[in-house]
Amino acid sequence: MSHTRIIDERCEQMVMRGLLKETAELTLSGGMPEMAARAIGYRQTLDYLQADDSNEKEEEHFNSYLNDFTTATRRYAKKQMSWFRKDKDFLFVPVPLSVDKSERVDAAASSIQRYCQMSREDFETELSSEDSTSALSKKENEGQGKGMKFYRFERHILKEGTTEFHNSFSEAIEFRNRLQAKRRRVETQD
């Protein structure tokens, strides 16, 4: 379940680092590419920013947006894991999630370098062997995929009552108001 935590944190970081602002500014300027508007992250952000004034409290609406965004991202990651497991030519590289990011990157890079330096025959053996590092990583990945069905979302950074939540929520309201004001101006001009 470490993988799901990393996905959730990454989504929260994207919101904190400007996803709301970027989405709002692209939309206000008319520069939001149609393809991007359908992408995970942008789509949920647009839905949130452009939603008609709802009966929900603003904070509940914002929390719902965060949950929708992280859930869509986790679901897509689960689909990717399934696609890769089905591909016989895909080699799984073990990534130790129990260590910090720089150590994970170094470990993965070392594994990739080792695979690149293998003879073709050794590489094919690695792909086909049920006891290979790749096969064991693939089995672990499959178990993670099954476990994701029972994952209960929890916030890691954007927890209510924190400065991070307050700053992101304030920014969200600002951009929601700007987009809704533009929509009202356009409606009154028509």
Short mmCIF file of C-alpha atoms in Angstrom, two decimals:
data_model
loop_
_atom_site.label_atom_id
_atom_site.label_comp_id
_atom_site.label_asym_id
_atom_site.label_seq_id
_atom_site.Cartn_x
_atom_site.Cartn_y
_atom_site.Cartn_z
CA MET A 1 0.00 0.00 0.00
CA SER A 2 3.05 2.26 0.02
CA HIS A 3 2.46 2.86 -3.68
CA THR A 4 -1.01 4.31 -3.03
CA ARG A 5 0.37 6.63 -0.37
CA ILE A 6 2.97 7.93 -2.82
CA ILE A 7 0.25 8.54 -5.44
CA ASP A 8 -1.93 10.38 -2.93
CA GLU A 9 0.96 12.55 -1.74
CA ARG A 10 1.94 13.35 -5.33
CA CYS A 11 -1.62 14.48 -6.12
CA GLU A 12 -1.70 16.65 -3.01
CA GLN A 13 1.67 18.15 -3.97
CA MET A 14 0.36 18.92 -7.47
CA VAL A 15 -2.49 20.92 -5.95
CA MET A 16 -0.09 22.73 -3.61
CA ARG A 17 2.34 23.49 -6.45
CA GLY A 18 -0.17 25.21 -8.69
CA LEU A 19 -2.54 22.78 -10.42
CA LEU A 20 -5.54 24.97 -9.57
CA LYS A 21 -3.80 28.14 -10.75
CA GLU A 22 -2.49 26.57 -13.96
CA THR A 23 -5.88 25.09 -14.82
CA ALA A 24 -7.73 28.33 -14.08
CA GLU A 25 -5.28 30.50 -16.03
CA LEU A 26 -5.33 28.19 -19.06
CA THR A 27 -9.12 28.17 -18.98
CA LEU A 28 -9.46 31.94 -18.49
CA SER A 29 -7.05 32.63 -21.35
CA GLY A 30 -8.72 30.11 -23.65
CA GLY A 31 -5.45 28.20 -23.87
CA MET A 32 -6.56 24.91 -22.32
CA PRO A 33 -5.93 22.22 -24.95
CA GLU A 34 -8.94 19.94 -25.40
CA MET A 35 -6.82 16.85 -24.84
CA ALA A 36 -5.42 18.23 -21.57
CA ALA A 37 -8.92 19.08 -20.36
CA ARG A 38 -9.71 15.35 -20.46
CA ALA A 39 -6.53 14.28 -18.64
CA ILE A 40 -6.58 13.09 -15.04
CA GLY A 41 -5.94 16.04 -12.78
CA TYR A 42 -7.04 18.74 -15.21
CA ARG A 43 -10.45 17.11 -15.70
CA GLN A 44 -11.22 16.93 -11.97
CA THR A 45 -9.83 20.42 -11.42
CA LEU A 46 -11.95 21.86 -14.23
CA ASP A 47 -15.06 20.09 -12.91
CA TYR A 48 -14.40 21.58 -9.48
CA LEU A 49 -13.56 25.09 -10.66
CA GLN A 50 -16.44 25.32 -13.13
CA ALA A 51 -19.14 23.68 -11.01
CA ASP A 52 -22.25 25.74 -10.52
CA ASP A 53 -22.65 27.08 -7.05
CA SER A 54 -23.59 23.92 -5.26
CA ASN A 55 -25.58 23.36 -2.13
CA GLU A 56 -22.50 21.84 -0.57
CA LYS A 57 -20.33 23.84 1.74
CA GLU A 58 -17.24 25.13 -0.08
CA GLU A 59 -14.88 23.10 2.09
CA GLU A 60 -16.85 19.89 1.45
CA HIS A 61 -16.79 20.63 -2.28
CA PHE A 62 -13.01 21.13 -2.16
CA ASN A 63 -12.53 17.90 -0.19
CA SER A 64 -14.69 16.06 -2.70
CA TYR A 65 -12.51 17.44 -5.53
CA LEU A 66 -9.31 16.24 -3.79
CA ASN A 67 -10.83 12.80 -3.25
CA ASP A 68 -12.00 12.55 -6.88
CA PHE A 69 -8.58 13.58 -8.20
CA THR A 70 -6.59 11.15 -6.05
CA THR A 71 -9.07 8.30 -6.66
CA ALA A 72 -8.90 8.77 -10.45
CA THR A 73 -5.10 8.79 -10.28
CA ARG A 74 -4.95 5.61 -8.17
CA ARG A 75 -7.40 3.85 -10.52
CA TYR A 76 -5.27 4.76 -13.52
CA ALA A 77 -2.12 3.54 -11.76
CA LYS A 78 -3.89 0.24 -11.03
CA LYS A 79 -4.83 -0.09 -14.73
CA GLN A 80 -1.24 0.61 -15.74
CA MET A 81 -0.01 -2.09 -13.39
CA SER A 82 -2.44 -4.53 -14.99
CA TRP A 83 -1.36 -3.57 -18.54
CA PHE A 84 2.32 -4.04 -17.71
CA ARG A 85 1.72 -7.43 -16.06
CA LYS A 86 0.05 -8.67 -19.26
CA ASP A 87 2.97 -7.57 -21.46
CA LYS A 88 5.38 -10.52 -21.68
CA ASP A 89 8.18 -8.22 -22.85
CA PHE A 90 7.87 -5.88 -19.90
CA LEU A 91 10.58 -6.23 -17.28
CA PHE A 92 9.67 -5.27 -13.71
CA VAL A 93 12.31 -3.36 -11.79
CA PRO A 94 12.05 -3.65 -8.02
CA VAL A 95 11.74 -0.34 -6.22
CA PRO A 96 12.19 -0.38 -2.44
CA LEU A 97 9.40 1.91 -1.21
CA SER A 98 10.62 1.66 2.38
CA VAL A 99 13.59 3.95 1.69
CA ASP A 100 13.68 7.65 0.85
CA LYS A 101 13.19 8.90 -2.70
CA SER A 102 16.86 9.38 -3.60
CA GLU A 103 17.70 5.83 -2.48
CA ARG A 104 14.73 4.46 -4.48
CA VAL A 105 15.93 6.27 -7.59
CA ASP A 106 19.51 5.03 -7.10
CA ALA A 107 18.35 1.44 -6.57
CA ALA A 108 16.11 1.51 -9.65
CA ALA A 109 18.86 3.10 -11.76
CA SER A 110 21.32 0.41 -10.66
CA SER A 111 18.86 -2.34 -11.59
CA ILE A 112 18.18 -0.78 -14.98
CA GLN A 113 21.90 -0.41 -15.63
CA ARG A 114 22.45 -4.07 -14.72
CA TYR A 115 19.69 -5.15 -17.15
CA CYS A 116 21.14 -2.98 -19.91
CA GLN A 117 24.56 -4.57 -19.48
CA MET A 118 23.23 -8.16 -19.62
CA SER A 119 23.71 -10.31 -22.66
CA ARG A 120 20.56 -10.83 -24.71
CA GLU A 121 20.43 -14.44 -23.54
CA ASP A 122 20.65 -13.48 -19.85
CA PHE A 123 18.02 -10.79 -20.38
CA GLU A 124 15.62 -13.30 -22.02
CA THR A 125 16.22 -15.67 -19.10
CA GLU A 126 15.38 -12.83 -16.69
CA LEU A 127 12.15 -12.19 -18.60
CA SER A 128 11.05 -15.82 -18.66
CA SER A 129 12.24 -17.20 -15.32
CA GLU A 130 9.61 -17.51 -12.58
CA ASP A 131 12.29 -16.95 -9.92
CA SER A 132 13.84 -13.84 -11.47
CA THR A 133 13.87 -10.48 -9.78
CA SER A 134 11.44 -9.24 -12.43
CA ALA A 135 9.01 -12.13 -11.87
CA LEU A 136 9.10 -11.66 -8.10
CA SER A 137 8.53 -7.91 -8.52
CA LYS A 138 5.67 -8.67 -10.90
CA LYS A 139 4.02 -10.95 -8.30
CA GLU A 140 4.45 -8.30 -5.62
CA ASN A 141 2.94 -5.75 -8.01
CA GLU A 142 -0.06 -8.02 -8.59
CA GLY A 143 -0.61 -8.28 -4.84
CA GLN A 144 -0.45 -4.50 -4.55
CA GLY A 145 -3.06 -4.18 -7.29
CA LYS A 146 -5.42 -6.49 -5.42
CA GLY A 147 -4.80 -4.60 -2.20
CA MET A 148 -5.69 -1.29 -3.86
CA LYS A 149 -9.32 -2.45 -3.97
CA PHE A 150 -9.47 -2.12 -0.19
CA TYR A 151 -7.44 1.02 0.17
CA ARG A 152 -9.00 3.73 2.31
CA PHE A 153 -7.96 7.18 1.18
CA GLU A 154 -6.32 9.37 3.75
CA ARG A 155 -4.77 12.77 3.39
CA HIS A 156 -1.08 13.02 3.99
CA ILE A 157 -0.36 16.71 3.43
CA LEU A 158 -3.62 18.57 2.79
CA LYS A 159 -5.23 17.72 6.11
CA GLU A 160 -8.00 19.98 7.33
CA GLY A 161 -6.70 22.46 9.87
CA THR A 162 -3.17 22.61 8.42
CA THR A 163 -1.59 25.64 6.80
CA GLU A 164 -1.15 23.66 3.57
CA PHE A 165 -4.86 22.87 3.44
CA HIS A 166 -5.84 26.45 4.24
CA ASN A 167 -3.53 27.89 1.55
CA SER A 168 -4.71 25.44 -1.12
CA PHE A 169 -8.36 25.91 -0.16
CA SER A 170 -8.03 29.72 -0.27
CA GLU A 171 -6.41 29.49 -3.69
CA ALA A 172 -9.18 27.15 -4.85
CA ILE A 173 -11.90 29.60 -3.82
CA GLU A 174 -10.08 32.47 -5.54
CA PHE A 175 -9.83 30.61 -8.86
CA ARG A 176 -13.37 29.22 -8.60
CA ASN A 177 -14.67 32.75 -8.12
CA ARG A 178 -12.64 34.08 -11.05
CA LEU A 179 -13.89 31.37 -13.41
CA GLN A 180 -17.49 31.72 -12.27
CA ALA A 181 -17.33 35.52 -12.64
CA LYS A 182 -16.08 35.13 -16.20
CA ARG A 183 -18.88 32.65 -16.94
CA ARG A 184 -21.49 35.10 -15.59
CA ARG A 185 -20.03 37.92 -17.73
CA VAL A 186 -20.22 35.73 -20.83
CA GLU A 187 -23.80 34.71 -20.00
CA THR A 188 -24.92 38.34 -19.58
CA GLN A 189 -23.29 39.28 -22.89
CA ASP A 190 -25.25 36.57 -24.71
#
